[in-house]
mmCIF file of C-alpha atoms in Angstrom:
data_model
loop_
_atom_site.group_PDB
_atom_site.id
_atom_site.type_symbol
_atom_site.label_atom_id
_atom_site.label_comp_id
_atom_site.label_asym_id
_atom_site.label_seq_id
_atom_site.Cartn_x
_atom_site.Cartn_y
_atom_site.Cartn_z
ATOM 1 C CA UNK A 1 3.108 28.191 36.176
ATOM 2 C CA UNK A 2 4.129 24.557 36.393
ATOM 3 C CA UNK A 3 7.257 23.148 37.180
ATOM 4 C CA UNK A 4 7.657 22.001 34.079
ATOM 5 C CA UNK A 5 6.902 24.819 32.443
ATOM 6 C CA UNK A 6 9.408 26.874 34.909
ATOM 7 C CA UNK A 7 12.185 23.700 34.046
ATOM 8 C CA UNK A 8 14.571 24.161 31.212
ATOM 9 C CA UNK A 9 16.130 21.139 29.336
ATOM 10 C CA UNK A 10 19.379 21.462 27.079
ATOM 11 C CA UNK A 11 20.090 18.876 25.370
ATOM 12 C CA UNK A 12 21.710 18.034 21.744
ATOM 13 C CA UNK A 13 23.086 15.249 19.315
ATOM 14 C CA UNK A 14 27.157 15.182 18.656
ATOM 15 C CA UNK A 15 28.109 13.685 15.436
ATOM 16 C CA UNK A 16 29.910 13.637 11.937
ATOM 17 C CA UNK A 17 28.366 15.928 9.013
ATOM 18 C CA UNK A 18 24.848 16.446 10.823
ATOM 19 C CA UNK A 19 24.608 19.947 9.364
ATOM 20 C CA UNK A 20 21.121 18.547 7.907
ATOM 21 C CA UNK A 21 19.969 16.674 11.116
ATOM 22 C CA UNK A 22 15.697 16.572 11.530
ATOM 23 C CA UNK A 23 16.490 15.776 15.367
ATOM 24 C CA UNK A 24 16.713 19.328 16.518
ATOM 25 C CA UNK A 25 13.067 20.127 14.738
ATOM 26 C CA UNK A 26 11.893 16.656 16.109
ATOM 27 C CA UNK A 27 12.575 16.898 19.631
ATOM 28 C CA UNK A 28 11.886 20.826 20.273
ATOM 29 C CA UNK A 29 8.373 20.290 18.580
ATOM 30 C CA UNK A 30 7.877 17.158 21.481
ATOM 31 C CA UNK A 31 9.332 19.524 23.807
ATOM 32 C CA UNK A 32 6.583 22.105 23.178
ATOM 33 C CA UNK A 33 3.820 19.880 22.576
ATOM 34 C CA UNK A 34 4.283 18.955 26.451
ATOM 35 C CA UNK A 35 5.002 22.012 28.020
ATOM 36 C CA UNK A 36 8.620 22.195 28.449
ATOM 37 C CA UNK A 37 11.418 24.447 27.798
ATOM 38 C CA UNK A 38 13.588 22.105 25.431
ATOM 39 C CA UNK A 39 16.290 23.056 23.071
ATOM 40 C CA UNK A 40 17.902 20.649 20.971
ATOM 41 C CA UNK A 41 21.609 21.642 19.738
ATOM 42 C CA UNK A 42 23.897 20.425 16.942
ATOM 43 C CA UNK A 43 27.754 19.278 17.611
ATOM 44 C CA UNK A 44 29.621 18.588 14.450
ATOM 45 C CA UNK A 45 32.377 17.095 14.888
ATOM 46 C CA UNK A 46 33.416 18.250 10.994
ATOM 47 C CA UNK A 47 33.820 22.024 12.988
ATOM 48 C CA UNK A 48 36.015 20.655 15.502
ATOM 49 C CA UNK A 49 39.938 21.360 15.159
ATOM 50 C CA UNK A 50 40.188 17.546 16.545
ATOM 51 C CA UNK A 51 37.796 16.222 15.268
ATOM 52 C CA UNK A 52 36.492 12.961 17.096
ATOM 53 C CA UNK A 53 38.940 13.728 19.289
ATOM 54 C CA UNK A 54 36.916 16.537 20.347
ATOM 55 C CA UNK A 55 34.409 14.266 22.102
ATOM 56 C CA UNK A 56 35.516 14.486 25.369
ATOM 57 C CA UNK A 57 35.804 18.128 25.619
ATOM 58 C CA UNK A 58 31.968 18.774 23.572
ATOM 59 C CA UNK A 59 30.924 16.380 26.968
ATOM 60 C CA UNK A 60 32.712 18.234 29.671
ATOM 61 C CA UNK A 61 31.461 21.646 28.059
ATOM 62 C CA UNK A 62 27.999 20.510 27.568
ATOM 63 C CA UNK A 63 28.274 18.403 31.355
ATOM 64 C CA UNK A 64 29.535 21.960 32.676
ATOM 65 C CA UNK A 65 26.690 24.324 30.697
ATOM 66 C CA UNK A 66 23.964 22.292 32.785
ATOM 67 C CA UNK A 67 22.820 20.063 29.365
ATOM 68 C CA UNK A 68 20.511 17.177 30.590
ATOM 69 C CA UNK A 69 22.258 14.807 28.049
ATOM 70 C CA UNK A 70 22.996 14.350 24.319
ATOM 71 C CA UNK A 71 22.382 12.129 22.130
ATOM 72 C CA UNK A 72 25.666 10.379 19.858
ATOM 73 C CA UNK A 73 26.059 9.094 16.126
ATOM 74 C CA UNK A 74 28.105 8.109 13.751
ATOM 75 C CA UNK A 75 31.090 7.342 14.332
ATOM 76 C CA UNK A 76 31.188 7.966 17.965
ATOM 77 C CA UNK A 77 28.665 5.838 19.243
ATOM 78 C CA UNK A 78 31.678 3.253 20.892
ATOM 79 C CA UNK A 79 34.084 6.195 21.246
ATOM 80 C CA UNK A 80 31.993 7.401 23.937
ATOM 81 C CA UNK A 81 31.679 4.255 25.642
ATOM 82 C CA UNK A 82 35.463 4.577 27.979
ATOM 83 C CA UNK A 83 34.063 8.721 28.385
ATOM 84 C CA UNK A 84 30.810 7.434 30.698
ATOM 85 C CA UNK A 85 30.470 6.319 34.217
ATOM 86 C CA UNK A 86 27.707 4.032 34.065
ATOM 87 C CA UNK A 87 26.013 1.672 31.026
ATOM 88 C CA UNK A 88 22.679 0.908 30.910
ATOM 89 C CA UNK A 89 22.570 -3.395 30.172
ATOM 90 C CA UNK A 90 21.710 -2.986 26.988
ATOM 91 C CA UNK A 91 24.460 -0.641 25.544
ATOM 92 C CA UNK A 92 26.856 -2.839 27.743
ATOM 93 C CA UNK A 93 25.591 -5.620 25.706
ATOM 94 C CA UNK A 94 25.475 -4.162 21.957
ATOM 95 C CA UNK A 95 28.449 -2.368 23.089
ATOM 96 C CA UNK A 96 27.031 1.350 21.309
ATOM 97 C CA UNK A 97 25.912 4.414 23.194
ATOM 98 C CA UNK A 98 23.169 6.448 21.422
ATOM 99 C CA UNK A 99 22.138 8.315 24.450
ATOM 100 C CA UNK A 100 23.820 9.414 27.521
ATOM 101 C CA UNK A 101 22.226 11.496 30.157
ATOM 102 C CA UNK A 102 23.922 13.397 32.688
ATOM 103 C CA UNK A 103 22.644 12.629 36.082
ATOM 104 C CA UNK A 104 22.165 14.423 39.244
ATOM 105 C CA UNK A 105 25.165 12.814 40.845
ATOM 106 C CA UNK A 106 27.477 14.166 38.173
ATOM 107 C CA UNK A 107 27.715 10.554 36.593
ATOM 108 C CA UNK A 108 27.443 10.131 32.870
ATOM 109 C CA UNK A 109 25.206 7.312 31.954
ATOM 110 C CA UNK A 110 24.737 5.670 28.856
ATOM 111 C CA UNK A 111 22.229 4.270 26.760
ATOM 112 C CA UNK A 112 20.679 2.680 23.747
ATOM 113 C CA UNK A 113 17.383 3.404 22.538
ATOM 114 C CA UNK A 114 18.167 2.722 18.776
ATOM 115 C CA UNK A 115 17.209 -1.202 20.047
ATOM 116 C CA UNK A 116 14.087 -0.681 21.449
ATOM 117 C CA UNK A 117 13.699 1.892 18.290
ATOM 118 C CA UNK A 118 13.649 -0.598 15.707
ATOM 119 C CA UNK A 119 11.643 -3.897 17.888
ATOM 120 C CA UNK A 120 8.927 -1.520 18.603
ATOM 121 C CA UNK A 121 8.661 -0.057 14.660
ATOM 122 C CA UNK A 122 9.039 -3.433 13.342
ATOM 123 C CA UNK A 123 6.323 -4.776 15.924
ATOM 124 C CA UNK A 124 4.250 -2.129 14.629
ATOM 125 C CA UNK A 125 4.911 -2.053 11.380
ATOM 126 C CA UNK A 126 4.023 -5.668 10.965
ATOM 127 C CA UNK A 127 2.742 -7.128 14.347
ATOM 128 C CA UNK A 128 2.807 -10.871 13.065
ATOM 129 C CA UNK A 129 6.149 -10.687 11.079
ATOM 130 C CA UNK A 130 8.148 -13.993 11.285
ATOM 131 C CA UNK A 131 11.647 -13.618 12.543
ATOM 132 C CA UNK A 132 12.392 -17.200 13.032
ATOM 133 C CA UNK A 133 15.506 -16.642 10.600
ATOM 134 C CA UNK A 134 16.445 -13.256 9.435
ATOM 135 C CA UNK A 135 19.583 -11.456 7.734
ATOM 136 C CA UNK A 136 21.183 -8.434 8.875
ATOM 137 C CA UNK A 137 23.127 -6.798 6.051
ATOM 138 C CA UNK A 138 25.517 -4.176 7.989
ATOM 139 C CA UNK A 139 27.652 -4.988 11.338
ATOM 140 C CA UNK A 140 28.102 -1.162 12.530
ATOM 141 C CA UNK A 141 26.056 0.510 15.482
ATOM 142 C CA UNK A 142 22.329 0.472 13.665
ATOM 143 C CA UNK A 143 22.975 -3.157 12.718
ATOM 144 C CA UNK A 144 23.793 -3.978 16.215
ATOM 145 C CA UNK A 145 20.659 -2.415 17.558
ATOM 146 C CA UNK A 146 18.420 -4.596 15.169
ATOM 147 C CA UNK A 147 20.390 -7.134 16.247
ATOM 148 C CA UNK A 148 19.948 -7.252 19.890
ATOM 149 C CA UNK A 149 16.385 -6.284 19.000
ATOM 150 C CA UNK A 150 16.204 -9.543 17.497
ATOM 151 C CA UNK A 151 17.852 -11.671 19.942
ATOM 152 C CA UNK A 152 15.121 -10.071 22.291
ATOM 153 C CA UNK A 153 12.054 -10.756 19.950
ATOM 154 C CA UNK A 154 13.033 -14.449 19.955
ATOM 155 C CA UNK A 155 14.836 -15.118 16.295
ATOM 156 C CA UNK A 156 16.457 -18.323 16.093
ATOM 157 C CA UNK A 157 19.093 -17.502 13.801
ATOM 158 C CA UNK A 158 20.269 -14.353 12.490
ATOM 159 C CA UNK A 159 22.525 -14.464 9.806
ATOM 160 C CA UNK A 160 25.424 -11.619 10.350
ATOM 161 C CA UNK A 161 26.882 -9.557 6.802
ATOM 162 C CA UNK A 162 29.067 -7.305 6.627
ATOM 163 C CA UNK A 163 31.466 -5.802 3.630
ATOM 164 C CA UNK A 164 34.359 -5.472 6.819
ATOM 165 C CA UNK A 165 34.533 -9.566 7.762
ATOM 166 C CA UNK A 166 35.915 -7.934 11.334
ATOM 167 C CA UNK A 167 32.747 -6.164 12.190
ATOM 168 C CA UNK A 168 30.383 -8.872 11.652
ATOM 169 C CA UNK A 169 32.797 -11.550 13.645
ATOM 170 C CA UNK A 170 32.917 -8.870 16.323
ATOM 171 C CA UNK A 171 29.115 -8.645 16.562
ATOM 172 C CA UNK A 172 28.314 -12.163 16.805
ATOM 173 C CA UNK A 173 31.068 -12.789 19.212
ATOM 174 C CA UNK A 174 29.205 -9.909 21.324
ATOM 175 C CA UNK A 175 25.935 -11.099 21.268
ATOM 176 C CA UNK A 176 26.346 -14.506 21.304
ATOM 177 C CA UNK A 177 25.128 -16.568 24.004
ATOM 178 C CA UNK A 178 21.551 -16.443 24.156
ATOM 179 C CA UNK A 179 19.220 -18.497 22.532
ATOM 180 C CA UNK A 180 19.732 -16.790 18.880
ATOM 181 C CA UNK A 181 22.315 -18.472 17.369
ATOM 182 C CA UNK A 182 24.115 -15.665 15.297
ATOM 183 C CA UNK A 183 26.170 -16.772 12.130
ATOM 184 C CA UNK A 184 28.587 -14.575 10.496
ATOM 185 C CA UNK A 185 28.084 -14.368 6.656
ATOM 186 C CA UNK A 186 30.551 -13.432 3.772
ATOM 187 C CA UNK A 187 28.843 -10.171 1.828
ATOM 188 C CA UNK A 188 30.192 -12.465 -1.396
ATOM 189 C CA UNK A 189 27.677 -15.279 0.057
ATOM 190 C CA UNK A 190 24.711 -12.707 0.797
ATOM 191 C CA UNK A 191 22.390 -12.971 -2.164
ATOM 192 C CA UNK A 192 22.781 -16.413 -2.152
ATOM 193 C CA UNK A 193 21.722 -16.755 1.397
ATOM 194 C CA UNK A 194 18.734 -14.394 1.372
ATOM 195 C CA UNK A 195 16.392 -17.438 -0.413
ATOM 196 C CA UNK A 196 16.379 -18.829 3.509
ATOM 197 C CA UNK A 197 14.912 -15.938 5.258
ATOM 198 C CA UNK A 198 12.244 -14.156 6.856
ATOM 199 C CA UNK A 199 13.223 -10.926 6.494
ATOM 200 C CA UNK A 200 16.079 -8.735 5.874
ATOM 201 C CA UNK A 201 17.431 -5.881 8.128
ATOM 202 C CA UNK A 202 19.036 -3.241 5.823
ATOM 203 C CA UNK A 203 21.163 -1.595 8.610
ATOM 204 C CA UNK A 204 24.415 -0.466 6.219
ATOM 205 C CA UNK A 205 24.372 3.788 4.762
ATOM 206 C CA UNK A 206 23.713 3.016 0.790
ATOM 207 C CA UNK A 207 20.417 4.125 -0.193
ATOM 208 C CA UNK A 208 20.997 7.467 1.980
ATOM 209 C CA UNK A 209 20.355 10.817 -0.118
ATOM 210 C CA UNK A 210 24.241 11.115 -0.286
ATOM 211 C CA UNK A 211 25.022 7.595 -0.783
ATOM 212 C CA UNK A 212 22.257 6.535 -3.450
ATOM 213 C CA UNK A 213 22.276 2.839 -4.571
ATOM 214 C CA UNK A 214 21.654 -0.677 -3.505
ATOM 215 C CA UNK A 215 24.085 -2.816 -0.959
ATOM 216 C CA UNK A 216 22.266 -6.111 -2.737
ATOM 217 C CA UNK A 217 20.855 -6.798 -6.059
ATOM 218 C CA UNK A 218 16.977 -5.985 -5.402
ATOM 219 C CA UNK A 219 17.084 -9.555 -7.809
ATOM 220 C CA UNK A 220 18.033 -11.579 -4.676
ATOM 221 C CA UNK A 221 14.607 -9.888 -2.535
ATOM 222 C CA UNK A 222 11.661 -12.742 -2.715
ATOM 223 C CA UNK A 223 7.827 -11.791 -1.947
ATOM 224 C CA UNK A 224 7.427 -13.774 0.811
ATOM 225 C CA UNK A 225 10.196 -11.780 2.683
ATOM 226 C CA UNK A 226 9.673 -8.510 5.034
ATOM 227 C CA UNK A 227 12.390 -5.429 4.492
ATOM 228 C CA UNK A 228 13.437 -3.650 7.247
ATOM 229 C CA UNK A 229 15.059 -0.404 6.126
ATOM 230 C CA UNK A 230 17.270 1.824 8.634
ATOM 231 C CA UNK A 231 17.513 5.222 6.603
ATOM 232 C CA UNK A 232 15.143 7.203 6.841
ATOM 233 C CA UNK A 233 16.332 10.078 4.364
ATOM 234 C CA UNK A 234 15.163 9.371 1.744
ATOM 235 C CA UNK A 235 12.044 7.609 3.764
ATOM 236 C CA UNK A 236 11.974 5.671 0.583
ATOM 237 C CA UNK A 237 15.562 3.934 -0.553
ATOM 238 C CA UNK A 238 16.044 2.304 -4.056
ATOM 239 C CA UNK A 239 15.761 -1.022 -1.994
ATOM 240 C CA UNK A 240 12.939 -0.349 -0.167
ATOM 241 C CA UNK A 241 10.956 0.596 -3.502
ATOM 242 C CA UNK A 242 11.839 -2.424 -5.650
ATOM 243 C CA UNK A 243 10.991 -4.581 -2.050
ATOM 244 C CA UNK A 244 7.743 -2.518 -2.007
ATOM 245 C CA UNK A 245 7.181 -3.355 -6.032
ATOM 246 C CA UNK A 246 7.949 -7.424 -5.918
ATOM 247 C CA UNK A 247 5.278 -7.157 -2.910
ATOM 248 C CA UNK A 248 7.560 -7.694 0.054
ATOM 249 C CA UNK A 249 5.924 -6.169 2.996
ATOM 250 C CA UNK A 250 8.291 -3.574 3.997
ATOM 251 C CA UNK A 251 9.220 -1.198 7.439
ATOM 252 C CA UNK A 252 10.699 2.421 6.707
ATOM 253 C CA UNK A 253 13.423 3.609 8.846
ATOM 254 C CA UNK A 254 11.156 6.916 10.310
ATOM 255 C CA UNK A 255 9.677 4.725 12.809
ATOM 256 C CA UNK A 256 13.027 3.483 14.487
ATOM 257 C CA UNK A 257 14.328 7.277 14.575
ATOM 258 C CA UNK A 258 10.995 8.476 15.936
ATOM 259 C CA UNK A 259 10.416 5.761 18.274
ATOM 260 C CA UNK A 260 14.139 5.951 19.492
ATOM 261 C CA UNK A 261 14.285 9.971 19.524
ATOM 262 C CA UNK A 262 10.959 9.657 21.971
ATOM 263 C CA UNK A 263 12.577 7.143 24.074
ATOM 264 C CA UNK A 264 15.459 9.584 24.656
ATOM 265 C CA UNK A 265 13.539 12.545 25.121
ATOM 266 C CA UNK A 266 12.231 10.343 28.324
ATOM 267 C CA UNK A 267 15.730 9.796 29.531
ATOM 268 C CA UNK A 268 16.575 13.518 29.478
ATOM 269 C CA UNK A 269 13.258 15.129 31.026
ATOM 270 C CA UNK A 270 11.306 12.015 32.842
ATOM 271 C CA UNK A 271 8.248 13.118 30.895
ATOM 272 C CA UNK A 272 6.521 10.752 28.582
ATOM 273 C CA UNK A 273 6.587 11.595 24.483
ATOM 274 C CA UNK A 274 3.705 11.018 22.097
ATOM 275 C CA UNK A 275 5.509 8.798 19.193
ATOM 276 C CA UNK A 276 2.395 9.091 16.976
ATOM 277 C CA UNK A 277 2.576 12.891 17.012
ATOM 278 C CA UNK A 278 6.447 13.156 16.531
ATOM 279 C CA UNK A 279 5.988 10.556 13.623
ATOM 280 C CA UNK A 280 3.450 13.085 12.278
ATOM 281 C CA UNK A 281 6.200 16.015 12.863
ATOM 282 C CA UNK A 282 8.648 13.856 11.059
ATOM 283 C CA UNK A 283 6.930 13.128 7.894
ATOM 284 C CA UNK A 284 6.105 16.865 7.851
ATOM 285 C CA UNK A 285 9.683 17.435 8.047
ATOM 286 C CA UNK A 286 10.798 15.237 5.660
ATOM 287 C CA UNK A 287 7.479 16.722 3.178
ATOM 288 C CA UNK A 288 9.270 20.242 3.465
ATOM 289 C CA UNK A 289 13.126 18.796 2.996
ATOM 290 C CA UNK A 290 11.558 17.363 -0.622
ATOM 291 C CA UNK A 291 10.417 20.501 -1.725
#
């Protein structure tokens, strides 16, 4: 028997109401598909008596249990940020953890594959997409992934909205600096702006299964536009169909969490993942959730 084979992995995701999480399914398929012992554990922060105050004791207990890492979402992706020893450049610079590994030294070391998660699916999605000038509606931790994404895929100018004013001034102040000039918007002055851009980066929750809806008007969406859509449950959002209808060309959000979830994987076990077969896994998943 193989190393690997002998080798177990635990690892997990901590967040707020992930009762009906696909991650656990994803990555212990991956796991198995390349010969690994991997399990893949849920921390809810909704069953903790603190709460998100409970994050540093779910990392000591998982640190002293022999996990390999964890993945982190909402809300806690910048709570965990003071709880780590080391940051990875590119969660310094987005200033969001999704992934933190615990190495060999005892050192907690954070990361951010959500980034490279959305570049690559976009990239792939549509390989000769313009993003010369784009709009990113939604300031939080998803919305600062596209947007360092973006700053790395050469945009000029990225225009910044948020409903919270804060957030989006506190993004643009972060990544500012570069060569992608990054403009905070006023959500009252979205629509309006969207006649301007390449493409649009829907990066806010609305259009989830439990927060149905629109952020924008579908009105303000133009054909010649590409839609980048963050959820990925439903795989199809209200937005993303009418974009899909007026003939925008459009990127789910399944790529980004398979793409990202594969990048992680890496970062816990040093073994490579097959994106194209998790992808496959995922819309299985997501086939079976339907019905």
């Amino acid at each position: 028997m193989s190393m690997a084979l002998r080798q177990r992995f635990l690892t997990g995701l901590i967040g707020q109401s992930i009762g009906q999480s696909l991650s656990p399914a994803l990555h212990e398929a991956e796991g198995r598909a390349i010969g690994i012992d991997y399990s893949y554990r849920l921390f809810d922060i909704e069953a903790e008596p603190k709460r998100a105050a409970a994050l540093p004791d779910i990392l000591d207990r998982m640190q002293a249990e022999g996990f390999a890492g964890c993945n982190v979402t909402f809300p806690l992706k910048q709570a965990v940020m003071p709880l780590l020893d080391r940051l990875s450049p590119e969660a310094e610079a987005m200033g969001a953890v999704n992934t933190v590994r615990f190495a060999g030294d005892g050192a907690r070391e954070g990361h951010n594959t959500d980034w490279w998660g959305f570049g690559e699916n976009l990239r792939r999605t549509i390989p000769d997409a313009a993003v010369d000038t784009v709009a990113l509606l939604g300031a939080g931790g998803a919305g600062a992934a596209a947007a360092y994404a973006l700053c790395r895929m050469g945009t000029r100018e990225l225009l910044v909205i948020d409903r919270d004013a804060d957030k989006a001034e506190e993004l643009v102040a972060r990544l500012s600096g570069g060569s992608t000039t990054l403009l905070p918007v006023r959500f009252a002055d979205a629509e309006a702006r969207l006649g301007e851009v390449d493409g649009l980066v829907q990066a806010t929750p609305i259009g989830m299964a439990k927060l149905p809806g629109t952020p924008i008007s579908p009105r303000a969406l133009s054909p010649e536009m590409w839609l980048a859509e963050i959820i990925y449950v439903p795989i199809e959002t209200e937005l993303l169909r009418a974009a899909r209808a007026l003939g925008c060309r459009t990127v789910d959000g399944g790529g980004m969490v398979v793409l990202q979830a594969a990048r992680a994987l890496e970062i816990f076990t040093g073994m490579a993942a097959d994106p194209d077969r998790m992808q496959t896994h995922l819309l299985a998943l997501l086939r079976e959730k339907v019905g």
